[in-house]
Tab-separated table of C-alpha atoms in Angstrom:
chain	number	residue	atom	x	y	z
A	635	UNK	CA	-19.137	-21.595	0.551
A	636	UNK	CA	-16.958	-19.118	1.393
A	637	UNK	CA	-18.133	-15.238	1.895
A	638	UNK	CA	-16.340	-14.123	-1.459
A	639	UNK	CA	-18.224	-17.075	-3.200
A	640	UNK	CA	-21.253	-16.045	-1.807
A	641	UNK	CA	-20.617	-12.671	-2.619
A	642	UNK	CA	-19.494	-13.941	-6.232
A	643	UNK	CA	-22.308	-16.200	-6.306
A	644	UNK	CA	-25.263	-15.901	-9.741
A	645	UNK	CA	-28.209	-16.590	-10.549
A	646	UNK	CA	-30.470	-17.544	-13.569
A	647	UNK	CA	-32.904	-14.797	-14.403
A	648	UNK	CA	-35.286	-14.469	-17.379
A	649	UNK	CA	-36.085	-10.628	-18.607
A	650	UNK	CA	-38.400	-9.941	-21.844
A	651	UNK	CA	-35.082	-9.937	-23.271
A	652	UNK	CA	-34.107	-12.965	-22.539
A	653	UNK	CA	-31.836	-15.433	-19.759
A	654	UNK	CA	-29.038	-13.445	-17.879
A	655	UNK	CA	-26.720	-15.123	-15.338
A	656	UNK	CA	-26.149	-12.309	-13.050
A	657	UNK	CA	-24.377	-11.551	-9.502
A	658	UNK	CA	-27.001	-12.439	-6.810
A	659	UNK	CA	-25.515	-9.297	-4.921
A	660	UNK	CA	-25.851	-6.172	-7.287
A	661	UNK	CA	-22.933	-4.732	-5.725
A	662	UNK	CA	-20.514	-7.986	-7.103
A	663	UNK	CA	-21.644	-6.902	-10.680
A	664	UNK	CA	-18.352	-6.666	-13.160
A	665	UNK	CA	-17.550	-2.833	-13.298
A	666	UNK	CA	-17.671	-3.271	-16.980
A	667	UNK	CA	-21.472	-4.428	-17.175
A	668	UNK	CA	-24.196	-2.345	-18.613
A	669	UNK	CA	-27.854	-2.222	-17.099
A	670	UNK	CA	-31.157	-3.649	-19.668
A	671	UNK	CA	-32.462	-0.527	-21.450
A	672	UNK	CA	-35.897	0.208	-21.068
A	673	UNK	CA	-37.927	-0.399	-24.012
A	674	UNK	CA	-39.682	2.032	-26.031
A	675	UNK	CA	-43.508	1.289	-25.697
A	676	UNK	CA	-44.902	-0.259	-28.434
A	677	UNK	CA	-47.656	2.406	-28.503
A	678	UNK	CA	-44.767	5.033	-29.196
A	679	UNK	CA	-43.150	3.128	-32.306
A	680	UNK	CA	-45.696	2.989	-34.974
A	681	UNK	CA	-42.568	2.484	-37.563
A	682	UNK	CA	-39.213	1.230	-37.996
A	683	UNK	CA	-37.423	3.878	-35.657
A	684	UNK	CA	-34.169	3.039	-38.930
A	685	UNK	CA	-36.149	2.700	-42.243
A	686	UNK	CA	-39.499	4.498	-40.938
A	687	UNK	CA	-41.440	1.347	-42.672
A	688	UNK	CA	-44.703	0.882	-41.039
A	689	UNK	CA	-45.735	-1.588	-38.405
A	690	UNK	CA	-48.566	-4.008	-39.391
A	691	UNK	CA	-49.511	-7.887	-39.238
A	692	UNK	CA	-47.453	-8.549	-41.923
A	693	UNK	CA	-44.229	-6.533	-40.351
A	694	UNK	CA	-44.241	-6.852	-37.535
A	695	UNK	CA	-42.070	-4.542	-34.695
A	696	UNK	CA	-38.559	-5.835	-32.960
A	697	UNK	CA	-36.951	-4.549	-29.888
A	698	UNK	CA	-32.934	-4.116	-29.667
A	699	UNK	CA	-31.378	-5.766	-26.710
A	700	UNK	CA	-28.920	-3.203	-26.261
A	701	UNK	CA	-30.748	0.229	-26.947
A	702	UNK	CA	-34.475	-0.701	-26.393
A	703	UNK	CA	-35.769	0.915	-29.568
A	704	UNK	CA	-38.107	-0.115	-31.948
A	705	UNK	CA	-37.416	-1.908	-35.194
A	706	UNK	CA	-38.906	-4.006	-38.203
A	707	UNK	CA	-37.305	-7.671	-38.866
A	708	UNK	CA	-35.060	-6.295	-41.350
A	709	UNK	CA	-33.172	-3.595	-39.255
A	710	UNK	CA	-32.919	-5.860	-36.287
A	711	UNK	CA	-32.499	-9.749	-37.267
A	712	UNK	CA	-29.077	-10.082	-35.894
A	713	UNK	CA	-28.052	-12.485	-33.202
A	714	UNK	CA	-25.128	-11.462	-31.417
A	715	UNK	CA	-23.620	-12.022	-27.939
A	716	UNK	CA	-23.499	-9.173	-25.317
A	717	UNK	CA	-21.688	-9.958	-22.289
A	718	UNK	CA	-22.250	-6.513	-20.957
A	719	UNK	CA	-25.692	-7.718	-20.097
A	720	UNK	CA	-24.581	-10.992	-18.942
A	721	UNK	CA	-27.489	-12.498	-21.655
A	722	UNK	CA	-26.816	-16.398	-21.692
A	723	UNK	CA	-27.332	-16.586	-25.756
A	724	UNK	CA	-26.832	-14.102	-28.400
A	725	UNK	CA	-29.766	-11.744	-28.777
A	726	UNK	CA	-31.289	-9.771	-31.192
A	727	UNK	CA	-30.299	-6.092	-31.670
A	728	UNK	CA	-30.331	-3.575	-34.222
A	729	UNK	CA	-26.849	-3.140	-36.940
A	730	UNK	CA	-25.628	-0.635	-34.887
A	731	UNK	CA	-25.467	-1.953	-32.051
A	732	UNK	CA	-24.514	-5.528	-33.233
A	733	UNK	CA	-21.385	-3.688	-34.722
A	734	UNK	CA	-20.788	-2.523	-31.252
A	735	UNK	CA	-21.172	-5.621	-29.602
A	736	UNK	CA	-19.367	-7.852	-31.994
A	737	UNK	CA	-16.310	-5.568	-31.112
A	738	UNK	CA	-16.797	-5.408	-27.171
A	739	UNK	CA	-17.110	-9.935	-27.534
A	740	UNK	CA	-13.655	-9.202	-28.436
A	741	UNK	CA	-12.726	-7.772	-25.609
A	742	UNK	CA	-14.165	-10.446	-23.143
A	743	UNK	CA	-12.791	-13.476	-25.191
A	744	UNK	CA	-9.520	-12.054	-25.792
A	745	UNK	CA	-8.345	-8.885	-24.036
A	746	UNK	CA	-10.187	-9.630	-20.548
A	747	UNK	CA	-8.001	-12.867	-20.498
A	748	UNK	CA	-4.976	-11.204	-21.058
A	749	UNK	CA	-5.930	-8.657	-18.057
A	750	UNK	CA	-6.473	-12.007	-16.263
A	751	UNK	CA	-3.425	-13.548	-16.484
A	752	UNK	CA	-0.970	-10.359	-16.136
A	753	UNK	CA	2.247	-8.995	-16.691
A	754	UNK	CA	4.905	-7.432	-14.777
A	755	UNK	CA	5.943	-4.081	-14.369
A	756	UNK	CA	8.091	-1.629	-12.215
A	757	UNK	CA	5.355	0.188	-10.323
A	758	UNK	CA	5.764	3.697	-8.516
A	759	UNK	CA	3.602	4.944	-5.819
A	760	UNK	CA	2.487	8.142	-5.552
A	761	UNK	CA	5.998	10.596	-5.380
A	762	UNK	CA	7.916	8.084	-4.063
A	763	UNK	CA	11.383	7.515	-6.325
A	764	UNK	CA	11.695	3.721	-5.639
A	765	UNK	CA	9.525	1.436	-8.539
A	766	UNK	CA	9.223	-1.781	-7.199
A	767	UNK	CA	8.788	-5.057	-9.464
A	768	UNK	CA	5.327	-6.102	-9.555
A	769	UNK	CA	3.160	-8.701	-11.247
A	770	UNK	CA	-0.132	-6.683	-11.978
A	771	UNK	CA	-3.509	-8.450	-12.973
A	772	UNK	CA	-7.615	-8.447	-13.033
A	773	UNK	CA	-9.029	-10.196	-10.692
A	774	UNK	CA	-11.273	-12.933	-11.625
A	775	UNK	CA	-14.401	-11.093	-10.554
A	776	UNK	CA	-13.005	-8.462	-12.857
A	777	UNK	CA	-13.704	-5.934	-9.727
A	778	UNK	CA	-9.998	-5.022	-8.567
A	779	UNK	CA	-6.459	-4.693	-10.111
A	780	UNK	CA	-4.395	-6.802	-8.228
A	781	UNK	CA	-0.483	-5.795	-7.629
A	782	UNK	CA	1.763	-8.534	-6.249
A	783	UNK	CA	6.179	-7.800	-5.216
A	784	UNK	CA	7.298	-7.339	-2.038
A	785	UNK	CA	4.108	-5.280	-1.247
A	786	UNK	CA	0.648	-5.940	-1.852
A	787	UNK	CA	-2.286	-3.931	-3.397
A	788	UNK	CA	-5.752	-4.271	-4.406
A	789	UNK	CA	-7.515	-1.322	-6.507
A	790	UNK	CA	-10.887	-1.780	-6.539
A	791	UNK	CA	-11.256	-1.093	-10.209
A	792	UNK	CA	-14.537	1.443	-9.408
A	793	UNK	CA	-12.310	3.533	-7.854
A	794	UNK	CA	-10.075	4.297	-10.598
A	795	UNK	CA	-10.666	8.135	-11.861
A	796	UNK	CA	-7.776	7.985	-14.286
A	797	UNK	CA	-5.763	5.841	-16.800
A	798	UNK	CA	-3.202	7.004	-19.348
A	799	UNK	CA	-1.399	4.926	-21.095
A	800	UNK	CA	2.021	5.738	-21.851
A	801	UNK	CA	3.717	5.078	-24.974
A	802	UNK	CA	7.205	6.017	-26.796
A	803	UNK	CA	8.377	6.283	-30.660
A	804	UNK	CA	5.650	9.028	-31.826
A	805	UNK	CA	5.563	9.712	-35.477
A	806	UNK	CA	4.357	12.850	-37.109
A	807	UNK	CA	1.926	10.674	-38.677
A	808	UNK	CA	0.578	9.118	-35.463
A	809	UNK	CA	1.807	5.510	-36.021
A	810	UNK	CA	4.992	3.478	-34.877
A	811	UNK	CA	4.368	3.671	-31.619
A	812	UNK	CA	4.074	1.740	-28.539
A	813	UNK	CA	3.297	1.159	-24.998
A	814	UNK	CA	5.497	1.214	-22.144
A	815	UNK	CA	3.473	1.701	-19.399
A	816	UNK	CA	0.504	3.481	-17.816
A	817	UNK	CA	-0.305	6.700	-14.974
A	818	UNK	CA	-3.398	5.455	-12.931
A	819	UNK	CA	-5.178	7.506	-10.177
A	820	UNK	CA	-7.691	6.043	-7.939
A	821	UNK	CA	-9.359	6.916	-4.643
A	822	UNK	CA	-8.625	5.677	-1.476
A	823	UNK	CA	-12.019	4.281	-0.083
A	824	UNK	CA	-13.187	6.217	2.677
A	825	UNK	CA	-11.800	9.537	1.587
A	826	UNK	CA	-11.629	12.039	-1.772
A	827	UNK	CA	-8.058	11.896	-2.197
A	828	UNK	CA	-6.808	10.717	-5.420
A	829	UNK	CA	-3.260	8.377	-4.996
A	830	UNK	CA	-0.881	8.117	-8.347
A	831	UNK	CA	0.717	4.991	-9.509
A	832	UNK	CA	3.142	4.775	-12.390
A	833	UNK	CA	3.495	1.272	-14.124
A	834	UNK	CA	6.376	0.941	-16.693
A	835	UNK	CA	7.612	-2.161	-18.268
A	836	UNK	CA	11.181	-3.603	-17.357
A	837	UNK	CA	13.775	-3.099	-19.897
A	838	UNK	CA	15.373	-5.791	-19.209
A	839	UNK	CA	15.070	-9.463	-20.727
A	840	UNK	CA	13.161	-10.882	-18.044
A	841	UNK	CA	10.287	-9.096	-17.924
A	842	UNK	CA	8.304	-10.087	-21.567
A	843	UNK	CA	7.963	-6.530	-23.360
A	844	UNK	CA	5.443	-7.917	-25.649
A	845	UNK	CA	3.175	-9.485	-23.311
A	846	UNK	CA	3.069	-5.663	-21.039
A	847	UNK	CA	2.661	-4.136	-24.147
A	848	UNK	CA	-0.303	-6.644	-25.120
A	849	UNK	CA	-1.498	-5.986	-21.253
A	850	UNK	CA	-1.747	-1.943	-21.359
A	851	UNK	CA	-3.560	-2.472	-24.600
A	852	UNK	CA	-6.203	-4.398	-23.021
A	853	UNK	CA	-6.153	-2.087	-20.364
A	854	UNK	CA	-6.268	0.817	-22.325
A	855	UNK	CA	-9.933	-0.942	-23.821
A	856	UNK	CA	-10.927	-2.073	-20.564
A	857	UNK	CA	-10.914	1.605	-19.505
A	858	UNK	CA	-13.058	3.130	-22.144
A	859	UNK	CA	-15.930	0.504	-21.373
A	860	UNK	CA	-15.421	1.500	-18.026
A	861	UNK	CA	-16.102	5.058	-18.521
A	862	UNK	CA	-19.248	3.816	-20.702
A	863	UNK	CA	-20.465	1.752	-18.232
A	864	UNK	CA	-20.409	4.804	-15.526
A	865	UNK	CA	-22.066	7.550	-18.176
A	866	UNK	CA	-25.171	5.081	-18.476
């Protein structure tokens, strides 16, 4: 095994929430994962913490996967995936956070794989006047944003501070438009300062304008699980 295997590497672990398959080495954990939420005591919830009915033998109390509160069998019966968690099987959380969820499963069967696989895109570093063509993609550990031309970078995707997405055709009424590229900052490991890249997407017909614009979506959703994940 090599050392990014091993450092890749999971394991099989069973929580009162149920299986996870998580990175044996918390610091190869996806950037977009979310930590098990403690659960309120059950000596704290004597009711339905949604429809305030009371706990007894007969109704008995259920605990959310995702927020850790307290609720009866009616306010929490759904099954639903969350890869956040990296739970094996679809667990039990309350509607509100199954609505959550359902959207975010989205995101990892759809948008993650479009991250994945990539798209090009005339990248500029920092002030420098001279894009250069670049295929840009997620790495398969999801933890770094791979750029590929003539150079080479890797942005380890903690590191990024920033992202707006740029887009062109603005309507009074806010719709019509679309994406044509992105402003990311990041830090440079090791220091505090902050280094600017521009991505925008080729105009011309080799370079897929669809498939960026499909990309910078994904981004664009990528980054606001990222900022969740970091105000845990």
């Amino acid at each position: 095994m090599s050392g990014c295997e091993a450092r890749d590497a999971k394991k099989l672990v069973r929580s009162p929430s149920g299986l996870r398959m998580v990175p044996e080495h918390r610091s190869a954990r996806s950037p977009f994962g979310l930590d098990e939420p403690p659960w309120v005591p059950d000596k704290e919830c004597p009711r339905c913490m949604q429809c305030d009915t009371k706990f007894d033998f007969i109704t008995r109390k259920h605990h959310c996967r995702r927020c850790g509160k307290c609720f009866c069998d009616k306010c929490c019966s759904k099954k639903v995936p969350l890869p956040r968690m990296c739970f094996v099987d679809p667990v039990r959380q309350c509607a509100e956070c199954a609505l959550i969820s359902q959207k975010e499963t989205e995101f990892y069967d759809k948008q993650l794989k479009v991250l994945m696989n990539g798209a090009t895109f005339f990248v500029t570093l920092g002030t420098s006047d001279k894009p250069e063509l670049m295929v840009c993609r997620l790495s398969n550990n999801q933890r770094y944003l791979v750029l590929d031309g003539d150079s080479h970078y890797e942005i380890e995707i903690i590191q990024i501070s920033t992202v707006q997405i740029l887009t062109e055709g603005f309507t009074p009424g806010g719709g019509n438009t679309r994406a044509i590229g992105m402003m990311l900052q990041y830090k440079v490991p090791g220091s505090e300062e902050l280094m600017q890249m521009k991505f925008t997407a080729g105009e011309d017909l080799s370079c897929n304008k669809k498939l960026s614009a499909s990309w910078l979506a994904a981004m664009h959703k990528a980054t606001k699980l990222l900022y969740e994940s970091r105000d845990q």
